[in-house]
Amino acid sequence: MIAFAWLLSCMDPNQGTLSQNVGSAFAPCNEAEIGFYANKHNFMTAFRPCGNNHFEAFAWSPDGKKLYFQLGTEHHIMDAEAKDKATRVVPTPSHVGPATWLSPSRLVVPVRPGTDAAADAPDQLALYDLDQASVFAVDLPKGLTGLQDLQPAGEAGVILMSVPQNGTRTILRTAVADASMTPAFEWLNAEVLDGKAIQNFTYTPEQDALLVATTDEVHWFIGKTGEKKATYPKARRASLHRDGRWLMIESLGDQQSVFYQRAWDELPEKAREREQRRAARFEETLPESYQTKVRPPMLSFVDVPSGRRWKITSVHGSQFSWYPMSLFGSFMMWGFEGKQFRKNVLLGNFATRLLTAAADSTYIGVEPFEPVEPKTEAPVAE
């Protein structure tokens, strides 16, 4: 098990005034506070809580030992098992999209051509071999930009990606050796998506499960046949565990004030309600163009055999992926308990949450999601 260090602290309830509450929303980062909530909800932070937080994307290696991450225009790989968590810069030009791993030592990332390339040179797919310390790059078709959702296709040297074509995104299958592009799923078109455009997708080769997100719902298809197994509402992205039982869904949580963000244990209920009313009155004095509300990213999960769904209210994040170890999961953190903190990559064991909910027991920060049932026939694990 990879060990990350975090700081713990206890916080005294602080009722404060509205001005103090507004100030706390923009207060300097507090490592002890973030560490407290990470520990409380059984998560580990991959990076120092108050470090540089301009993360864009991340990807764990298939063996769970290395973490690729993008930070501004640079991208790096961290040795998560090393005591010093040593990092190395990926020796390629700037990335132009997320990366994916083909093996524990081979990374694929779309990049801009080198500085000595012609002005109209196409972007490239770069294959970085960590063991050999070598980089092999091939040109992408000219004009092909906006790559996202890169992931292995279940075959060596082949990945899937989505790209914008003719005003909508298309899922392509790509051989890394020559960057040849072919449609990944011939049957996938606007008709099977009820006329809606693809926003993103994930693919679980162990289950041949394609999860395609449209505007506010996710469609589950069998990759080979195009058979639809379910459609989940109030969903912006989804990822199926390789065992086929658990589906993690990303959506947006309830709207809340930008100026009033308090974690669960920071105020008594009456004081919380009073401060929320004060914040609401303060927001009414601001111009309409001023952003006063935010909807934090929310995770929810489905027990596939039963179709039942629960939401997680204790932690907020996006870009969820199943970690190679058992029922561990990792995602980009937004905050805890409705309170926003600096970005970080979180890693945690979801087993207790999942199994407790399925057993109709209670777990802190896990609540039934409405509507509970999928819109179409309930899927059955393969």
Coordinates of C-alpha atoms in Angstrom, one line a residue:
M1 CA 0.0 0.0 0.0
I2 CA 1.3 3.4 -0.9
A3 CA 1.7 5.7 2.1
F4 CA 1.1 9.4 2.0
A5 CA 1.7 11.8 4.9
W6 CA -0.8 14.3 6.0
L7 CA -1.1 16.7 9.0
L8 CA -3.8 16.4 11.6
S9 CA -5.4 19.1 13.8
C10 CA -8.5 19.7 15.8
M11 CA -10.7 22.8 15.1
D12 CA -12.7 24.7 17.5
P13 CA -16.2 25.8 16.4
N14 CA -16.1 29.4 15.3
Q15 CA -19.4 31.2 14.9
G16 CA -17.9 34.4 13.6
T17 CA -19.5 37.3 11.7
L18 CA -20.5 37.5 8.1
S19 CA -17.3 39.5 7.3
Q20 CA -15.2 36.8 9.0
N21 CA -17.1 34.1 7.0
V22 CA -16.5 35.9 3.7
G23 CA -12.8 36.4 4.7
S24 CA -12.5 32.7 5.5
A25 CA -13.6 31.8 2.0
F26 CA -10.5 33.5 0.7
A27 CA -8.1 32.8 3.6
P28 CA -4.6 31.4 3.1
C29 CA -4.4 27.7 2.7
N30 CA -4.3 25.7 5.9
E31 CA -2.5 22.4 5.6
A32 CA -3.6 21.2 9.0
E33 CA -7.3 21.8 8.1
I34 CA -7.0 19.9 4.9
G35 CA -5.2 17.1 6.6
F36 CA -7.9 16.9 9.3
Y37 CA -10.7 16.4 6.7
A38 CA -8.6 13.9 4.6
N39 CA -8.0 11.8 7.7
K40 CA -11.6 12.1 8.9
H41 CA -13.0 10.7 5.7
N42 CA -10.2 8.2 5.1
F43 CA -8.4 9.8 2.1
M44 CA -4.8 10.4 1.3
T45 CA -3.4 13.4 -0.5
A46 CA -0.9 12.7 -3.2
F47 CA 0.7 16.2 -2.9
R48 CA 1.4 18.6 -0.1
P49 CA -2.0 20.2 0.7
C50 CA -0.9 23.8 0.2
G51 CA 1.5 23.3 -2.7
N52 CA 1.0 24.5 -6.3
N53 CA -2.6 23.6 -7.1
H54 CA -2.7 24.2 -10.9
F55 CA -3.3 20.6 -11.7
E56 CA -5.1 19.8 -15.0
A57 CA -5.0 16.0 -15.2
F58 CA -3.5 12.9 -13.7
A59 CA -3.2 9.2 -14.4
W60 CA -2.0 6.3 -12.2
S61 CA 0.2 3.6 -13.8
P62 CA -1.4 0.2 -14.1
D63 CA 0.6 -1.1 -11.1
G64 CA -0.3 1.9 -9.0
K65 CA 3.3 2.8 -8.3
K66 CA 3.6 5.9 -10.4
L67 CA 1.5 9.0 -10.8
Y68 CA 1.5 11.1 -13.9
F69 CA 0.3 14.7 -13.5
Q70 CA 0.0 17.9 -15.5
L71 CA 0.9 21.1 -13.8
G72 CA 0.5 24.2 -15.9
T73 CA 2.5 23.7 -19.1
E74 CA 4.7 21.0 -17.6
H75 CA 4.0 17.4 -16.9
H76 CA 5.7 15.1 -14.5
I77 CA 5.8 11.5 -13.1
M78 CA 6.0 10.9 -9.3
D79 CA 7.4 7.7 -7.9
A80 CA 4.6 7.2 -5.3
E81 CA 6.4 4.3 -3.6
A82 CA 9.6 6.2 -3.0
K83 CA 10.1 7.7 0.5
D84 CA 10.9 11.1 -1.0
K85 CA 8.1 10.8 -3.7
A86 CA 10.7 11.7 -6.3
T87 CA 9.4 13.3 -9.5
R88 CA 10.8 13.5 -13.0
V89 CA 9.8 15.8 -15.8
V90 CA 8.4 14.0 -18.8
P91 CA 11.0 14.8 -21.5
T92 CA 8.6 15.9 -24.3
P93 CA 7.3 19.2 -25.5
S94 CA 4.2 20.7 -23.8
H95 CA 1.2 18.4 -23.5
V96 CA -2.0 19.3 -25.4
G97 CA -4.3 16.8 -23.7
P98 CA -4.4 14.1 -21.0
A99 CA -2.1 11.1 -21.0
T100 CA -2.7 7.4 -20.5
W101 CA -0.5 4.4 -19.6
L102 CA 0.0 1.4 -21.9
S103 CA 2.0 -0.5 -19.2
P104 CA 3.7 0.3 -15.9
S105 CA 6.6 1.8 -17.7
R106 CA 5.1 3.2 -21.0
L107 CA 3.2 6.5 -21.1
V108 CA 1.4 8.0 -24.1
V109 CA 0.7 11.7 -24.2
P110 CA -0.4 14.1 -27.0
V111 CA 2.1 17.0 -27.3
R112 CA 3.0 20.0 -29.5
P113 CA 5.8 19.5 -31.9
G114 CA 9.3 20.6 -30.9
T115 CA 10.4 24.2 -31.2
D116 CA 12.4 23.5 -34.3
A117 CA 9.2 22.2 -36.1
A118 CA 7.5 24.1 -38.8
A119 CA 4.7 26.6 -37.7
D120 CA 2.0 24.4 -39.3
A121 CA 3.4 21.1 -38.0
P122 CA 0.7 18.8 -36.6
D123 CA 0.5 17.8 -32.9
Q124 CA 2.1 14.4 -32.0
L125 CA 1.5 11.4 -29.9
A126 CA 4.6 10.8 -27.8
L127 CA 5.4 7.4 -26.2
Y128 CA 7.7 7.7 -23.2
D129 CA 9.4 4.6 -22.1
L130 CA 10.5 5.1 -18.5
D131 CA 12.8 2.0 -18.3
Q132 CA 14.6 2.9 -21.5
A133 CA 14.4 6.7 -20.9
S134 CA 13.4 7.1 -24.5
V135 CA 10.7 9.0 -26.4
F136 CA 9.1 8.0 -29.7
A137 CA 6.8 10.4 -31.4
V138 CA 4.5 10.2 -34.4
D139 CA 2.5 13.0 -36.1
L140 CA -1.2 13.2 -35.7
P141 CA -3.4 14.0 -38.7
K142 CA -3.2 17.7 -39.4
G143 CA -5.9 19.8 -37.8
L144 CA -6.6 17.1 -35.1
T145 CA -6.8 19.0 -31.8
G146 CA -8.8 18.9 -28.7
L147 CA -7.9 15.3 -27.8
Q148 CA -9.4 14.0 -24.5
D149 CA -10.4 10.8 -22.7
L150 CA -7.2 8.9 -23.7
Q151 CA -7.3 5.3 -22.4
P152 CA -6.0 1.9 -23.3
A153 CA -8.2 -0.2 -25.6
G154 CA -7.3 -3.5 -24.0
E155 CA -4.7 -4.2 -26.7
A156 CA -1.0 -3.4 -26.6
G157 CA -0.2 -0.2 -28.3
V158 CA -3.8 0.8 -29.0
I159 CA -5.7 3.6 -27.3
L160 CA -9.1 5.2 -27.5
M161 CA -9.6 8.9 -27.5
S162 CA -12.4 11.4 -28.4
V163 CA -11.9 14.3 -30.8
P164 CA -14.1 17.1 -32.1
Q165 CA -15.3 16.4 -35.7
N166 CA -18.1 18.1 -37.6
G167 CA -19.2 20.0 -34.5
T168 CA -19.4 17.0 -32.2
R169 CA -17.0 14.6 -30.5
T170 CA -16.1 11.3 -32.1
I171 CA -14.5 8.3 -30.4
L172 CA -11.5 7.0 -32.3
R173 CA -9.2 3.9 -32.0
T174 CA -5.5 4.8 -32.5
A175 CA -2.4 2.7 -33.0
V176 CA 0.4 4.4 -31.2
A177 CA 3.0 3.1 -33.6
D178 CA 1.7 5.2 -36.5
A179 CA -1.2 7.3 -35.1
S180 CA -3.6 5.7 -37.6
M181 CA -7.2 6.7 -36.8
T182 CA -10.3 4.5 -37.2
P183 CA -13.8 4.8 -35.6
A184 CA -13.7 2.9 -32.3
F185 CA -17.4 1.9 -32.3
E186 CA -19.0 1.8 -35.8
W187 CA -22.5 1.7 -34.3
L188 CA -22.1 4.8 -32.2
N189 CA -24.0 7.8 -33.7
A190 CA -26.4 10.6 -32.8
E191 CA -29.4 8.3 -33.1
V192 CA -28.3 5.9 -30.4
L193 CA -27.6 8.9 -28.2
D194 CA -31.1 10.4 -28.7
G195 CA -29.6 13.1 -30.9
K196 CA -27.3 14.4 -28.2
A197 CA -23.6 15.1 -28.6
I198 CA -20.8 13.2 -26.8
Q199 CA -19.2 15.1 -24.0
N200 CA -16.8 12.4 -22.7
F201 CA -16.5 8.7 -22.3
T202 CA -14.7 5.9 -20.4
Y203 CA -14.1 2.3 -21.4
T204 CA -13.6 -0.7 -19.2
P205 CA -12.1 -3.5 -21.4
E206 CA -12.6 -6.2 -18.8
Q207 CA -16.4 -5.7 -19.1
D208 CA -16.4 -4.3 -22.7
A209 CA -18.3 -1.5 -21.1
L210 CA -18.5 1.9 -22.9
L211 CA -19.9 4.8 -20.8
V212 CA -20.7 7.8 -22.9
A213 CA -21.7 11.1 -21.3
T214 CA -24.0 13.5 -23.1
T215 CA -25.3 16.8 -21.7
D216 CA -26.6 15.6 -18.3
E217 CA -26.8 11.8 -18.5
V218 CA -24.5 8.8 -19.1
H219 CA -25.3 5.9 -21.5
W220 CA -23.9 2.4 -20.9
F221 CA -23.3 0.3 -24.0
I222 CA -21.7 -3.0 -24.8
G223 CA -18.7 -2.1 -26.9
K224 CA -18.9 -4.9 -29.5
T225 CA -22.6 -4.9 -30.2
G226 CA -23.8 -1.4 -29.2
E227 CA -26.5 -2.9 -26.9
K228 CA -27.6 -0.3 -24.4
K229 CA -27.7 -1.5 -20.8
A230 CA -28.8 1.6 -19.0
T231 CA -29.0 5.4 -19.0
Y232 CA -28.2 7.3 -15.8
P233 CA -29.7 10.8 -15.3
K234 CA -28.0 13.7 -13.6
A235 CA -24.6 12.4 -14.7
R236 CA -21.7 14.2 -16.4
R237 CA -19.2 11.3 -16.5
A238 CA -19.0 7.7 -15.2
S239 CA -16.4 5.0 -14.7
L240 CA -17.1 1.3 -14.2
H241 CA -15.0 -0.8 -11.9
R242 CA -13.2 -3.7 -13.7
D243 CA -15.2 -6.3 -11.8
G244 CA -18.4 -4.9 -13.3
R245 CA -20.3 -4.4 -10.0
W246 CA -19.7 -0.7 -9.1
L247 CA -20.2 2.3 -11.3
M248 CA -18.9 5.7 -10.1
I249 CA -20.8 8.7 -11.5
E250 CA -19.7 12.4 -11.6
S251 CA -22.3 15.2 -11.5
L252 CA -22.8 18.6 -9.9
G253 CA -23.9 19.0 -6.3
D254 CA -26.4 21.4 -4.8
Q255 CA -25.9 25.1 -5.3
Q256 CA -24.2 26.9 -2.5
S257 CA -22.8 30.3 -1.6
V258 CA -19.4 31.3 -2.7
F259 CA -19.1 33.4 0.5
Y260 CA -20.5 31.0 3.0
Q261 CA -18.7 27.7 3.1
R262 CA -18.6 25.9 6.4
A263 CA -17.8 22.2 7.0
W264 CA -20.3 20.1 8.9
D265 CA -18.7 20.4 12.4
E266 CA -17.7 24.0 12.4
L267 CA -21.0 25.5 13.6
P268 CA -24.1 24.5 15.6
E269 CA -27.2 24.2 13.4
K270 CA -28.9 27.4 14.6
A271 CA -25.7 29.4 14.1
R272 CA -25.3 27.9 10.7
E273 CA -28.8 28.9 9.6
R274 CA -28.2 32.4 10.9
E275 CA -25.0 32.8 9.0
Q276 CA -26.6 31.4 5.8
R277 CA -29.3 34.1 6.0
R278 CA -26.7 36.8 6.5
A279 CA -24.8 35.5 3.4
A280 CA -28.0 35.5 1.4
R281 CA -28.7 39.1 2.3
F282 CA -25.1 40.1 1.4
E283 CA -25.4 38.4 -2.0
E284 CA -28.5 40.4 -2.7
T285 CA -26.5 43.6 -2.6
L286 CA -24.1 42.5 -5.3
P287 CA -24.5 43.1 -9.1
E288 CA -26.3 40.4 -11.0
S289 CA -23.2 39.7 -13.0
Y290 CA -21.2 38.8 -9.8
Q291 CA -20.9 35.1 -9.2
T292 CA -22.4 34.3 -5.8
K293 CA -23.2 30.6 -6.2
V294 CA -21.2 27.5 -7.0
R295 CA -22.2 23.9 -7.6
P296 CA -19.3 21.6 -6.4
P297 CA -18.6 18.5 -8.3
M298 CA -20.3 15.4 -6.7
L299 CA -19.5 11.7 -6.8
S300 CA -22.2 9.1 -6.6
F301 CA -22.1 5.3 -7.1
V302 CA -24.3 2.6 -8.4
D303 CA -24.5 -1.0 -7.2
V304 CA -24.9 -2.5 -10.7
P305 CA -26.8 -5.7 -9.9
S306 CA -29.5 -3.8 -8.0
G307 CA -29.4 -0.5 -9.9
R308 CA -29.5 1.4 -6.6
R309 CA -27.5 4.7 -6.4
W310 CA -26.1 6.7 -3.5
K311 CA -24.4 10.1 -3.4
I312 CA -21.2 11.0 -1.5
T313 CA -21.5 14.3 0.4
S314 CA -18.3 14.2 2.5
V315 CA -15.9 14.8 -0.3
H316 CA -16.1 16.6 -3.7
G317 CA -14.1 16.0 -6.8
S318 CA -13.9 15.0 -10.5
Q319 CA -11.8 13.0 -13.0
F320 CA -12.5 9.8 -11.0
S321 CA -10.7 6.6 -11.9
W322 CA -10.5 3.2 -10.2
Y323 CA -7.1 2.6 -8.7
P324 CA -5.5 -0.8 -9.5
M325 CA -5.8 -2.0 -5.9
S326 CA -9.2 -3.6 -5.0
L327 CA -11.9 -1.0 -4.5
F328 CA -9.6 2.0 -4.2
G329 CA -10.4 5.1 -6.2
S330 CA -8.6 8.4 -7.1
F331 CA -9.9 11.8 -8.2
M332 CA -9.1 15.5 -8.4
M333 CA -10.2 17.0 -5.1
W334 CA -12.5 20.1 -5.0
G335 CA -13.1 20.1 -1.2
F336 CA -14.7 18.4 1.8
E337 CA -18.1 18.7 3.3
G338 CA -19.2 21.5 1.0
K339 CA -16.1 23.6 1.6
Q340 CA -13.6 24.3 -1.2
F341 CA -9.9 23.7 -0.7
R342 CA -6.9 23.7 -3.0
K343 CA -6.8 21.1 -5.7
N344 CA -5.1 17.8 -5.0
V345 CA -5.2 14.2 -6.1
L346 CA -6.9 12.1 -3.5
L347 CA -6.7 8.4 -3.1
G348 CA -9.0 6.3 -0.9
N349 CA -10.5 2.9 -0.2
F350 CA -14.2 3.0 -1.2
A351 CA -14.9 -0.6 -0.1
T352 CA -16.5 0.2 3.2
R353 CA -18.7 3.0 1.7
L354 CA -19.9 0.8 -1.1
L355 CA -20.5 -2.4 0.8
T356 CA -22.2 -0.6 3.8
A357 CA -24.6 1.2 1.5
A358 CA -25.4 -2.0 -0.4
A359 CA -26.2 -3.7 3.0
D360 CA -28.7 -0.9 3.8
S361 CA -26.5 0.4 6.7
T362 CA -25.3 4.0 7.2
Y363 CA -21.9 5.5 6.5
I364 CA -20.9 9.1 7.2
G365 CA -21.3 11.2 4.0
V366 CA -23.3 8.6 2.0
E367 CA -26.9 9.2 1.2
P368 CA -29.5 7.7 -1.2
F369 CA -29.5 9.4 -4.6
E370 CA -32.7 10.5 -6.3
P371 CA -33.9 9.1 -8.6
V372 CA -32.5 5.8 -7.4
E373 CA -33.3 3.7 -10.5
P374 CA -31.8 4.0 -14.0
K375 CA -34.1 5.4 -16.7
T376 CA -34.0 2.2 -18.7
E377 CA -33.6 -1.5 -17.9
A378 CA -31.4 -2.2 -14.9
P379 CA -28.0 -3.5 -16.0
V380 CA -26.8 -6.9 -14.9
A381 CA -23.1 -7.5 -14.2
E382 CA -21.4 -9.7 -16.7

